[in-house]
Amino acid sequence: MAGILDKKERMLDFIVTLEGRRQAAQGQMKIAYASFTDMHTFYRASGSFDVAEPADNRLFFEATNRIQDVIVPELEPGNSLRPFRAGDFVVEGHTMASGSFKVGFSEKSNILTGSAIQESDVALLDSITQNFNDLRILRTSDPFSDTSDLVLSSEARNFTMVKDTVFRRAPKGTHFVVGGKHTYTKANIDTAPSLFLDKRFGHFPNFDYLPPVNLPAPERELGDPLGTYLNLTEEPDMTFDDVINSMAPNVQQAKIEFDDTSRDNNLICQVFEFSSDGVEKLSIVDGGEFDDGDPISPGKQVYYVGKIIRDTSGTETFFNIFTVVFD
């Protein structure tokens, strides 16, 4: 909030953040929700009833961009993170820096490499969460809820993903034995379906099979097709059993229980990959909701988590690393 307030007027000052401006310039900005903060004001009790003192004569700072504005870092094409800062960390592309040190009169960041990146994964994610807390968004407490916390089951704190992945949509590369250790070359990306053929995207309108047709006559609703065009897209998963059957047999899995949640259960989920090469944010594809016949908790929401990679022809291909199911 900013401005000079009087007894009959309320001035709300707002700006479009740098990320919002970038999206607006590309025609991608869509305002879906609004929140308010009282970060730039203060409260002082007036009298003995703890009533806030009038703010008529106070001066307030104008709204401005802050590093805490970035809660969900955006991805550039090719799984490269747009520059953002969280706490003592600065991430740009795959490069991650921590803190700063002075060289002469200039200040440079301490670029992290190798194991230092993997050791800083929790600290960076906690800093992103702190960005959200630092917004100090106003909210209304639910008087009929005894908690608004989010507590995950203890067994979900850590689990290990093994490297012996069974590929169902892209065959393993050539098998080698080096020093008694079995290994494979990289999977052949050209054998995996592109985004416009992948069944995981088939339910989105932008990925519909739309063969070209002639303009319809005035008395007809649809025009005649220009020709016979083969539909090369994969058959989409129609049921939750189809989703399960599309996975490899005996697939590794981990179950995470919500020991404590709020009434609304508004969740935000981001997935990052930390390796010795840098930090990446994985892409998430909404696979849709499937009926599971459960009268208590109807429906299972499926999300596919992975990377979007270009094949040798320059076509974008989605490689699914793991699947998340919310029940």
PDB file of C-alpha atoms in Angstrom, residues 4-287:
ATOM      1  CA  ILE A   4      -1.676   9.453   1.763  1.00  0.00           C
ATOM      2  CA  LEU A   5      -4.900   8.155   3.287  1.00  0.00           C
ATOM      3  CA  ASP A   6      -7.729  10.244   4.671  1.00  0.00           C
ATOM      4  CA  LYS A   7     -11.000   9.335   6.340  1.00  0.00           C
ATOM      5  CA  LYS A   8     -12.910   9.077   3.045  1.00  0.00           C
ATOM      6  CA  GLU A   9     -10.359   7.689   0.595  1.00  0.00           C
ATOM      7  CA  ARG A  10      -8.207   4.605   0.347  1.00  0.00           C
ATOM      8  CA  MET A  11      -5.364   4.586  -2.157  1.00  0.00           C
ATOM      9  CA  LEU A  12      -3.898   1.283  -3.316  1.00  0.00           C
ATOM     10  CA  ASP A  13      -0.604   1.547  -5.184  1.00  0.00           C
ATOM     11  CA  PHE A  14       0.427  -1.342  -7.404  1.00  0.00           C
ATOM     12  CA  ILE A  15       2.973  -2.019 -10.136  1.00  0.00           C
ATOM     13  CA  VAL A  16       3.640  -4.752 -12.673  1.00  0.00           C
ATOM     14  CA  THR A  17       6.772  -6.677 -11.697  1.00  0.00           C
ATOM     15  CA  LEU A  18       9.678  -7.219 -14.066  1.00  0.00           C
ATOM     16  CA  GLU A  19       8.483 -10.753 -14.784  1.00  0.00           C
ATOM     17  CA  GLY A  20       4.964  -9.437 -15.387  1.00  0.00           C
ATOM     18  CA  ARG A  21       6.289  -6.882 -17.859  1.00  0.00           C
ATOM     19  CA  ARG A  22       8.172  -9.587 -19.738  1.00  0.00           C
ATOM     20  CA  GLN A  23       5.044 -11.710 -19.969  1.00  0.00           C
ATOM     21  CA  ALA A  24       2.940  -8.708 -21.022  1.00  0.00           C
ATOM     22  CA  ALA A  25       5.417  -7.878 -23.812  1.00  0.00           C
ATOM     23  CA  GLN A  26       5.005 -11.427 -25.141  1.00  0.00           C
ATOM     24  CA  GLY A  27       1.235 -11.446 -24.705  1.00  0.00           C
ATOM     25  CA  GLN A  28       1.448 -14.129 -22.007  1.00  0.00           C
ATOM     26  CA  MET A  29       0.411 -12.254 -18.868  1.00  0.00           C
ATOM     27  CA  LYS A  30      -2.873 -13.458 -17.405  1.00  0.00           C
ATOM     28  CA  ILE A  31      -4.059 -12.116 -14.069  1.00  0.00           C
ATOM     29  CA  ALA A  32      -5.882 -14.909 -12.235  1.00  0.00           C
ATOM     30  CA  TYR A  33      -5.569 -14.029  -8.537  1.00  0.00           C
ATOM     31  CA  ALA A  34      -4.908 -10.961  -6.405  1.00  0.00           C
ATOM     32  CA  SER A  35      -3.421 -10.666  -2.931  1.00  0.00           C
ATOM     33  CA  PHE A  36      -2.738  -7.717  -0.627  1.00  0.00           C
ATOM     34  CA  THR A  37       0.086  -7.003   1.792  1.00  0.00           C
ATOM     35  CA  ASP A  38       0.532  -4.515   4.614  1.00  0.00           C
ATOM     36  CA  MET A  39       4.325  -4.744   4.463  1.00  0.00           C
ATOM     37  CA  HIS A  40       4.787  -0.993   3.961  1.00  0.00           C
ATOM     38  CA  THR A  41       2.711   0.166   6.890  1.00  0.00           C
ATOM     39  CA  PHE A  42       2.794  -0.245  10.654  1.00  0.00           C
ATOM     40  CA  TYR A  43       0.179  -0.442  13.358  1.00  0.00           C
ATOM     41  CA  ARG A  44       0.091   1.491  16.602  1.00  0.00           C
ATOM     42  CA  ALA A  45      -2.597   1.013  19.203  1.00  0.00           C
ATOM     43  CA  SER A  46      -4.785   3.979  20.044  1.00  0.00           C
ATOM     44  CA  GLY A  47      -6.377   4.042  23.478  1.00  0.00           C
ATOM     45  CA  SER A  48      -6.916   1.102  25.764  1.00  0.00           C
ATOM     46  CA  PHE A  49      -8.958  -1.089  23.385  1.00  0.00           C
ATOM     47  CA  ASP A  50      -6.077  -1.975  21.026  1.00  0.00           C
ATOM     48  CA  VAL A  51      -7.693  -0.087  18.171  1.00  0.00           C
ATOM     49  CA  ALA A  52      -5.269   0.887  15.395  1.00  0.00           C
ATOM     50  CA  GLU A  53      -4.347   4.550  15.341  1.00  0.00           C
ATOM     51  CA  PRO A  54      -5.623   6.409  12.220  1.00  0.00           C
ATOM     52  CA  ALA A  55      -3.079   6.549   9.403  1.00  0.00           C
ATOM     53  CA  ASP A  56      -4.414   9.793   7.885  1.00  0.00           C
ATOM     54  CA  ASN A  57      -1.213  11.786   8.324  1.00  0.00           C
ATOM     55  CA  ARG A  58       1.362   9.118   7.519  1.00  0.00           C
ATOM     56  CA  LEU A  59       3.594   9.000   4.451  1.00  0.00           C
ATOM     57  CA  PHE A  60       4.131   5.673   2.725  1.00  0.00           C
ATOM     58  CA  PHE A  61       6.732   4.476   0.287  1.00  0.00           C
ATOM     59  CA  GLU A  62       5.621   3.746  -3.258  1.00  0.00           C
ATOM     60  CA  ALA A  63       5.416   0.131  -4.387  1.00  0.00           C
ATOM     61  CA  THR A  64       8.607  -1.198  -5.989  1.00  0.00           C
ATOM     62  CA  ASN A  65      10.101  -4.389  -7.367  1.00  0.00           C
ATOM     63  CA  ARG A  66      11.683  -6.668  -4.793  1.00  0.00           C
ATOM     64  CA  ILE A  67      13.531  -9.963  -5.061  1.00  0.00           C
ATOM     65  CA  GLN A  68      10.758 -11.521  -2.958  1.00  0.00           C
ATOM     66  CA  ASP A  69       8.380 -11.038  -5.913  1.00  0.00           C
ATOM     67  CA  VAL A  70       9.751 -14.224  -7.503  1.00  0.00           C
ATOM     68  CA  ILE A  71       8.081 -17.227  -5.913  1.00  0.00           C
ATOM     69  CA  VAL A  72       7.849 -19.425  -9.007  1.00  0.00           C
ATOM     70  CA  PRO A  73      11.014 -19.070 -11.130  1.00  0.00           C
ATOM     71  CA  GLU A  74      10.217 -19.170 -14.846  1.00  0.00           C
ATOM     72  CA  LEU A  75      11.772 -21.567 -17.337  1.00  0.00           C
ATOM     73  CA  GLU A  76      13.288 -20.508 -20.631  1.00  0.00           C
ATOM     74  CA  PRO A  77      12.956 -22.934 -23.578  1.00  0.00           C
ATOM     75  CA  GLY A  78      15.424 -25.736 -23.028  1.00  0.00           C
ATOM     76  CA  ASN A  79      15.073 -26.002 -19.221  1.00  0.00           C
ATOM     77  CA  SER A  80      17.111 -22.895 -18.464  1.00  0.00           C
ATOM     78  CA  LEU A  81      16.019 -20.866 -15.440  1.00  0.00           C
ATOM     79  CA  ARG A  82      15.410 -17.165 -15.839  1.00  0.00           C
ATOM     80  CA  PRO A  83      17.579 -15.118 -13.442  1.00  0.00           C
ATOM     81  CA  PHE A  84      16.184 -14.903  -9.921  1.00  0.00           C
ATOM     82  CA  ARG A  85      17.436 -14.358  -6.391  1.00  0.00           C
ATOM     83  CA  ALA A  86      16.380 -16.071  -3.186  1.00  0.00           C
ATOM     84  CA  GLY A  87      18.128 -15.255   0.061  1.00  0.00           C
ATOM     85  CA  ASP A  88      21.894 -15.426  -0.463  1.00  0.00           C
ATOM     86  CA  PHE A  89      21.532 -17.373  -3.719  1.00  0.00           C
ATOM     87  CA  VAL A  90      21.466 -16.102  -7.297  1.00  0.00           C
ATOM     88  CA  VAL A  91      20.473 -18.499 -10.084  1.00  0.00           C
ATOM     89  CA  GLU A  92      20.799 -17.750 -13.789  1.00  0.00           C
ATOM     90  CA  GLY A  93      20.469 -20.476 -16.368  1.00  0.00           C
ATOM     91  CA  HIS A  94      22.134 -23.497 -14.766  1.00  0.00           C
ATOM     92  CA  THR A  95      24.612 -21.379 -12.811  1.00  0.00           C
ATOM     93  CA  MET A  96      24.180 -21.006  -9.067  1.00  0.00           C
ATOM     94  CA  ALA A  97      25.993 -18.470  -6.882  1.00  0.00           C
ATOM     95  CA  SER A  98      26.008 -17.993  -3.118  1.00  0.00           C
ATOM     96  CA  GLY A  99      26.836 -14.875  -1.134  1.00  0.00           C
ATOM     97  CA  SER A 100      29.373 -12.383  -2.462  1.00  0.00           C
ATOM     98  CA  PHE A 101      32.941 -11.282  -1.997  1.00  0.00           C
ATOM     99  CA  LYS A 102      34.703  -8.062  -2.942  1.00  0.00           C
ATOM    100  CA  VAL A 103      37.526  -7.857  -5.460  1.00  0.00           C
ATOM    101  CA  GLY A 104      38.943  -4.340  -5.284  1.00  0.00           C
ATOM    102  CA  PHE A 105      36.003  -1.965  -5.624  1.00  0.00           C
ATOM    103  CA  SER A 106      33.741  -4.512  -7.329  1.00  0.00           C
ATOM    104  CA  GLU A 107      31.541  -7.176  -5.800  1.00  0.00           C
ATOM    105  CA  LYS A 108      31.300 -10.610  -7.390  1.00  0.00           C
ATOM    106  CA  SER A 109      29.249 -13.648  -6.541  1.00  0.00           C
ATOM    107  CA  ASN A 110      30.743 -16.905  -5.365  1.00  0.00           C
ATOM    108  CA  ILE A 111      29.912 -19.340  -8.190  1.00  0.00           C
ATOM    109  CA  LEU A 112      29.081 -22.810  -6.856  1.00  0.00           C
ATOM    110  CA  THR A 113      30.309 -25.900  -8.678  1.00  0.00           C
ATOM    111  CA  GLY A 114      30.439 -29.647  -8.137  1.00  0.00           C
ATOM    112  CA  SER A 115      29.284 -31.004  -4.796  1.00  0.00           C
ATOM    113  CA  ALA A 116      28.762 -27.477  -3.407  1.00  0.00           C
ATOM    114  CA  ILE A 117      25.624 -27.209  -5.565  1.00  0.00           C
ATOM    115  CA  GLN A 118      24.130 -30.420  -4.215  1.00  0.00           C
ATOM    116  CA  GLU A 119      24.956 -29.393  -0.650  1.00  0.00           C
ATOM    117  CA  SER A 120      23.023 -26.121  -1.091  1.00  0.00           C
ATOM    118  CA  ASP A 121      19.807 -27.617  -2.465  1.00  0.00           C
ATOM    119  CA  VAL A 122      17.767 -27.417   0.739  1.00  0.00           C
ATOM    120  CA  ALA A 123      19.033 -23.910   1.539  1.00  0.00           C
ATOM    121  CA  LEU A 124      17.975 -22.579  -1.879  1.00  0.00           C
ATOM    122  CA  LEU A 125      14.515 -24.138  -1.670  1.00  0.00           C
ATOM    123  CA  ASP A 126      14.039 -22.771   1.841  1.00  0.00           C
ATOM    124  CA  SER A 127      15.013 -19.322   0.541  1.00  0.00           C
ATOM    125  CA  ILE A 128      12.326 -19.523  -2.165  1.00  0.00           C
ATOM    126  CA  THR A 129       9.785 -20.382   0.523  1.00  0.00           C
ATOM    127  CA  GLN A 130      11.057 -17.460   2.573  1.00  0.00           C
ATOM    128  CA  ASN A 131      10.407 -15.176  -0.408  1.00  0.00           C
ATOM    129  CA  PHE A 132       6.739 -16.101  -0.122  1.00  0.00           C
ATOM    130  CA  ASN A 133       6.696 -15.483   3.626  1.00  0.00           C
ATOM    131  CA  ASP A 134       8.422 -12.117   3.159  1.00  0.00           C
ATOM    132  CA  LEU A 135       5.531 -10.916   0.994  1.00  0.00           C
ATOM    133  CA  ARG A 136       3.460 -10.762   4.208  1.00  0.00           C
ATOM    134  CA  ILE A 137       0.223 -11.404   2.369  1.00  0.00           C
ATOM    135  CA  LEU A 138      -2.954 -10.572   4.282  1.00  0.00           C
ATOM    136  CA  ARG A 139      -5.243 -13.490   4.964  1.00  0.00           C
ATOM    137  CA  THR A 140      -8.324 -14.409   6.936  1.00  0.00           C
ATOM    138  CA  SER A 141      -8.038 -17.108   9.564  1.00  0.00           C
ATOM    139  CA  ASP A 142     -10.614 -19.885   9.448  1.00  0.00           C
ATOM    140  CA  PRO A 143     -12.311 -19.915  12.870  1.00  0.00           C
ATOM    141  CA  PHE A 144     -13.663 -23.436  12.279  1.00  0.00           C
ATOM    142  CA  SER A 145     -10.297 -25.005  11.450  1.00  0.00           C
ATOM    143  CA  ASP A 146      -7.979 -26.098  14.224  1.00  0.00           C
ATOM    144  CA  THR A 147      -4.914 -25.872  11.990  1.00  0.00           C
ATOM    145  CA  SER A 148      -3.609 -24.282   8.813  1.00  0.00           C
ATOM    146  CA  ASP A 149      -0.268 -26.109   8.766  1.00  0.00           C
ATOM    147  CA  LEU A 150       1.146 -28.499   6.195  1.00  0.00           C
ATOM    148  CA  VAL A 151       2.927 -31.493   7.703  1.00  0.00           C
ATOM    149  CA  LEU A 152       4.258 -34.350   5.578  1.00  0.00           C
ATOM    150  CA  SER A 153       4.747 -37.881   6.814  1.00  0.00           C
ATOM    151  CA  SER A 154       8.178 -38.551   8.272  1.00  0.00           C
ATOM    152  CA  GLU A 155       8.953 -41.389   5.863  1.00  0.00           C
ATOM    153  CA  ALA A 156       8.574 -38.951   2.959  1.00  0.00           C
ATOM    154  CA  ARG A 157      11.489 -36.766   3.974  1.00  0.00           C
ATOM    155  CA  ASN A 158      14.027 -38.643   1.878  1.00  0.00           C
ATOM    156  CA  PHE A 159      13.876 -41.295  -0.772  1.00  0.00           C
ATOM    157  CA  THR A 160      16.423 -42.358  -3.371  1.00  0.00           C
ATOM    158  CA  MET A 161      15.843 -42.597  -7.101  1.00  0.00           C
ATOM    159  CA  VAL A 162      17.883 -45.437  -8.576  1.00  0.00           C
ATOM    160  CA  LYS A 163      19.679 -45.068 -11.910  1.00  0.00           C
ATOM    161  CA  ASP A 164      18.487 -48.379 -13.398  1.00  0.00           C
ATOM    162  CA  THR A 165      15.488 -46.779 -15.079  1.00  0.00           C
ATOM    163  CA  VAL A 166      13.420 -48.983 -17.377  1.00  0.00           C
ATOM    164  CA  PHE A 167      12.557 -46.873 -20.419  1.00  0.00           C
ATOM    165  CA  ARG A 168       9.140 -47.546 -21.912  1.00  0.00           C
ATOM    166  CA  ARG A 169       9.066 -44.798 -24.544  1.00  0.00           C
ATOM    167  CA  ALA A 170      12.714 -44.513 -25.543  1.00  0.00           C
ATOM    168  CA  PRO A 171      14.906 -47.645 -25.639  1.00  0.00           C
ATOM    169  CA  LYS A 172      18.112 -47.811 -23.696  1.00  0.00           C
ATOM    170  CA  GLY A 173      21.324 -47.193 -25.553  1.00  0.00           C
ATOM    171  CA  THR A 174      24.070 -49.689 -26.174  1.00  0.00           C
ATOM    172  CA  HIS A 175      24.972 -51.896 -23.218  1.00  0.00           C
ATOM    173  CA  PHE A 176      28.572 -51.836 -21.951  1.00  0.00           C
ATOM    174  CA  VAL A 177      30.456 -53.565 -19.151  1.00  0.00           C
ATOM    175  CA  VAL A 178      33.344 -51.440 -17.838  1.00  0.00           C
ATOM    176  CA  GLY A 179      35.333 -52.765 -14.908  1.00  0.00           C
ATOM    177  CA  GLY A 180      32.590 -55.251 -14.090  1.00  0.00           C
ATOM    178  CA  LYS A 181      29.982 -52.464 -13.959  1.00  0.00           C
ATOM    179  CA  HIS A 182      26.994 -52.544 -16.285  1.00  0.00           C
ATOM    180  CA  THR A 183      26.204 -49.246 -17.964  1.00  0.00           C
ATOM    181  CA  TYR A 184      24.288 -47.874 -20.931  1.00  0.00           C
ATOM    182  CA  THR A 185      24.790 -45.031 -23.323  1.00  0.00           C
ATOM    183  CA  LYS A 186      22.162 -42.307 -23.507  1.00  0.00           C
ATOM    184  CA  ALA A 187      18.690 -43.221 -24.690  1.00  0.00           C
ATOM    185  CA  ASN A 188      17.961 -42.370 -28.310  1.00  0.00           C
ATOM    186  CA  ILE A 189      15.917 -39.189 -28.117  1.00  0.00           C
ATOM    187  CA  ASP A 190      14.853 -39.432 -31.770  1.00  0.00           C
ATOM    188  CA  THR A 191      12.789 -42.529 -30.983  1.00  0.00           C
ATOM    189  CA  ALA A 192      10.591 -40.694 -28.448  1.00  0.00           C
ATOM    190  CA  PRO A 193       7.409 -38.918 -29.655  1.00  0.00           C
ATOM    191  CA  SER A 194       7.521 -35.138 -30.010  1.00  0.00           C
ATOM    192  CA  LEU A 195       5.257 -32.864 -27.969  1.00  0.00           C
ATOM    193  CA  PHE A 196       2.551 -32.821 -30.654  1.00  0.00           C
ATOM    194  CA  LEU A 197       2.496 -36.626 -30.811  1.00  0.00           C
ATOM    195  CA  ASP A 198       2.884 -37.330 -27.092  1.00  0.00           C
ATOM    196  CA  LYS A 199      -0.272 -38.644 -25.414  1.00  0.00           C
ATOM    197  CA  ARG A 200       0.523 -36.657 -22.268  1.00  0.00           C
ATOM    198  CA  PHE A 201      -0.347 -33.479 -24.190  1.00  0.00           C
ATOM    199  CA  GLY A 202      -3.275 -34.914 -26.159  1.00  0.00           C
ATOM    200  CA  HIS A 203      -5.994 -33.484 -23.891  1.00  0.00           C
ATOM    201  CA  PHE A 204      -4.831 -29.872 -24.375  1.00  0.00           C
ATOM    202  CA  PRO A 205      -6.745 -27.913 -27.060  1.00  0.00           C
ATOM    203  CA  ASN A 206      -3.495 -26.654 -28.620  1.00  0.00           C
ATOM    204  CA  PHE A 207      -2.467 -30.237 -29.327  1.00  0.00           C
ATOM    205  CA  ASP A 208      -5.726 -31.432 -30.918  1.00  0.00           C
ATOM    206  CA  TYR A 209      -5.625 -33.301 -34.209  1.00  0.00           C
ATOM    207  CA  LEU A 210      -7.042 -30.736 -36.631  1.00  0.00           C
ATOM    208  CA  PRO A 211      -6.699 -31.726 -40.304  1.00  0.00           C
ATOM    209  CA  PRO A 212      -7.249 -28.792 -42.700  1.00  0.00           C
ATOM    210  CA  VAL A 213     -10.707 -28.410 -44.287  1.00  0.00           C
ATOM    211  CA  ASN A 214     -12.290 -26.196 -46.926  1.00  0.00           C
ATOM    212  CA  LEU A 215     -14.561 -23.332 -45.992  1.00  0.00           C
ATOM    213  CA  PRO A 216     -18.096 -24.684 -45.515  1.00  0.00           C
ATOM    214  CA  ALA A 217     -20.936 -23.699 -47.794  1.00  0.00           C
ATOM    215  CA  PRO A 218     -23.518 -21.297 -46.306  1.00  0.00           C
ATOM    216  CA  GLU A 219     -25.984 -24.108 -45.711  1.00  0.00           C
ATOM    217  CA  ARG A 220     -23.382 -26.416 -44.099  1.00  0.00           C
ATOM    218  CA  GLU A 221     -21.736 -26.278 -40.685  1.00  0.00           C
ATOM    219  CA  LEU A 222     -18.498 -28.068 -41.567  1.00  0.00           C
ATOM    220  CA  GLY A 223     -16.338 -27.963 -44.652  1.00  0.00           C
ATOM    221  CA  ASP A 224     -14.939 -30.896 -46.618  1.00  0.00           C
ATOM    222  CA  PRO A 225     -11.427 -32.088 -45.704  1.00  0.00           C
ATOM    223  CA  LEU A 226      -8.633 -31.063 -48.027  1.00  0.00           C
ATOM    224  CA  GLY A 227      -7.375 -34.620 -48.036  1.00  0.00           C
ATOM    225  CA  THR A 228      -6.798 -37.727 -45.983  1.00  0.00           C
ATOM    226  CA  TYR A 229      -4.293 -36.988 -43.232  1.00  0.00           C
ATOM    227  CA  LEU A 230      -2.999 -39.720 -40.970  1.00  0.00           C
ATOM    228  CA  ASN A 231      -3.380 -39.066 -37.248  1.00  0.00           C
ATOM    229  CA  LEU A 232       0.061 -39.866 -35.818  1.00  0.00           C
ATOM    230  CA  THR A 233      -0.715 -38.822 -32.241  1.00  0.00           C
ATOM    231  CA  GLU A 234      -0.687 -41.445 -29.504  1.00  0.00           C
ATOM    232  CA  GLU A 235      -3.912 -42.686 -27.986  1.00  0.00           C
ATOM    233  CA  PRO A 236      -4.464 -40.736 -24.733  1.00  0.00           C
ATOM    234  CA  ASP A 237      -4.917 -42.418 -21.372  1.00  0.00           C
ATOM    235  CA  MET A 238      -8.663 -42.568 -20.720  1.00  0.00           C
ATOM    236  CA  THR A 239      -8.599 -44.141 -17.243  1.00  0.00           C
ATOM    237  CA  PHE A 240      -6.258 -44.178 -14.264  1.00  0.00           C
ATOM    238  CA  ASP A 241      -5.508 -47.832 -15.029  1.00  0.00           C
ATOM    239  CA  ASP A 242      -4.206 -46.694 -18.412  1.00  0.00           C
ATOM    240  CA  VAL A 243      -1.804 -44.345 -16.628  1.00  0.00           C
ATOM    241  CA  ILE A 244      -0.547 -47.139 -14.381  1.00  0.00           C
ATOM    242  CA  ASN A 245      -0.211 -49.603 -17.270  1.00  0.00           C
ATOM    243  CA  SER A 246       1.866 -47.104 -19.258  1.00  0.00           C
ATOM    244  CA  MET A 247       4.530 -47.204 -16.564  1.00  0.00           C
ATOM    245  CA  ALA A 248       7.245 -49.802 -16.365  1.00  0.00           C
ATOM    246  CA  PRO A 249       6.446 -52.918 -14.299  1.00  0.00           C
ATOM    247  CA  ASN A 250       7.609 -52.822 -10.681  1.00  0.00           C
ATOM    248  CA  VAL A 251       8.308 -49.113 -11.043  1.00  0.00           C
ATOM    249  CA  GLN A 252       9.985 -47.467  -8.064  1.00  0.00           C
ATOM    250  CA  GLN A 253       7.541 -45.425  -6.020  1.00  0.00           C
ATOM    251  CA  ALA A 254       7.254 -43.475  -2.779  1.00  0.00           C
ATOM    252  CA  LYS A 255       4.047 -42.599  -0.908  1.00  0.00           C
ATOM    253  CA  ILE A 256       3.811 -39.249   0.854  1.00  0.00           C
ATOM    254  CA  GLU A 257       1.051 -38.720   3.405  1.00  0.00           C
ATOM    255  CA  PHE A 258      -0.274 -35.336   4.498  1.00  0.00           C
ATOM    256  CA  ASP A 259      -0.371 -35.693   8.282  1.00  0.00           C
ATOM    257  CA  ASP A 260      -1.789 -32.204   8.674  1.00  0.00           C
ATOM    258  CA  THR A 261      -3.339 -29.857   6.126  1.00  0.00           C
ATOM    259  CA  SER A 262      -5.620 -26.857   5.934  1.00  0.00           C
ATOM    260  CA  ARG A 263      -9.294 -26.906   4.987  1.00  0.00           C
ATOM    261  CA  ASP A 264      -8.673 -25.633   1.449  1.00  0.00           C
ATOM    262  CA  ASN A 265      -5.452 -27.559   0.733  1.00  0.00           C
ATOM    263  CA  ASN A 266      -4.142 -24.953  -1.705  1.00  0.00           C
ATOM    264  CA  LEU A 267      -0.772 -26.396  -2.686  1.00  0.00           C
ATOM    265  CA  ILE A 268       2.009 -25.168  -4.928  1.00  0.00           C
ATOM    266  CA  CYS A 269       4.592 -27.648  -6.192  1.00  0.00           C
ATOM    267  CA  GLN A 270       7.929 -26.983  -7.881  1.00  0.00           C
ATOM    268  CA  VAL A 271      10.545 -29.607  -8.720  1.00  0.00           C
ATOM    269  CA  PHE A 272      14.251 -28.773  -8.991  1.00  0.00           C
ATOM    270  CA  GLU A 273      17.172 -30.960 -10.003  1.00  0.00           C
ATOM    271  CA  PHE A 274      20.545 -30.342  -8.359  1.00  0.00           C
ATOM    272  CA  SER A 275      23.644 -31.961  -9.835  1.00  0.00           C
ATOM    273  CA  SER A 276      27.346 -31.251 -10.115  1.00  0.00           C
ATOM    274  CA  ASP A 277      26.623 -29.543 -13.463  1.00  0.00           C
ATOM    275  CA  GLY A 278      24.208 -26.965 -12.018  1.00  0.00           C
ATOM    276  CA  VAL A 279      20.602 -26.487 -10.993  1.00  0.00           C
ATOM    277  CA  GLU A 280      17.568 -27.033 -13.223  1.00  0.00           C
ATOM    278  CA  LYS A 281      13.855 -26.682 -12.719  1.00  0.00           C
ATOM    279  CA  LEU A 282      11.892 -29.592 -14.140  1.00  0.00           C
ATOM    280  CA  SER A 283       8.819 -29.108 -16.309  1.00  0.00           C
ATOM    281  CA  ILE A 284       5.425 -30.266 -15.013  1.00  0.00           C
ATOM    282  CA  VAL A 285       2.640 -31.390 -17.361  1.00  0.00           C
ATOM    283  CA  ASP A 286      -0.929 -31.536 -16.050  1.00  0.00           C
ATOM    284  CA  GLY A 287      -2.109 -35.015 -17.022  1.00  0.00           C
TER     285      GLY A 287
END
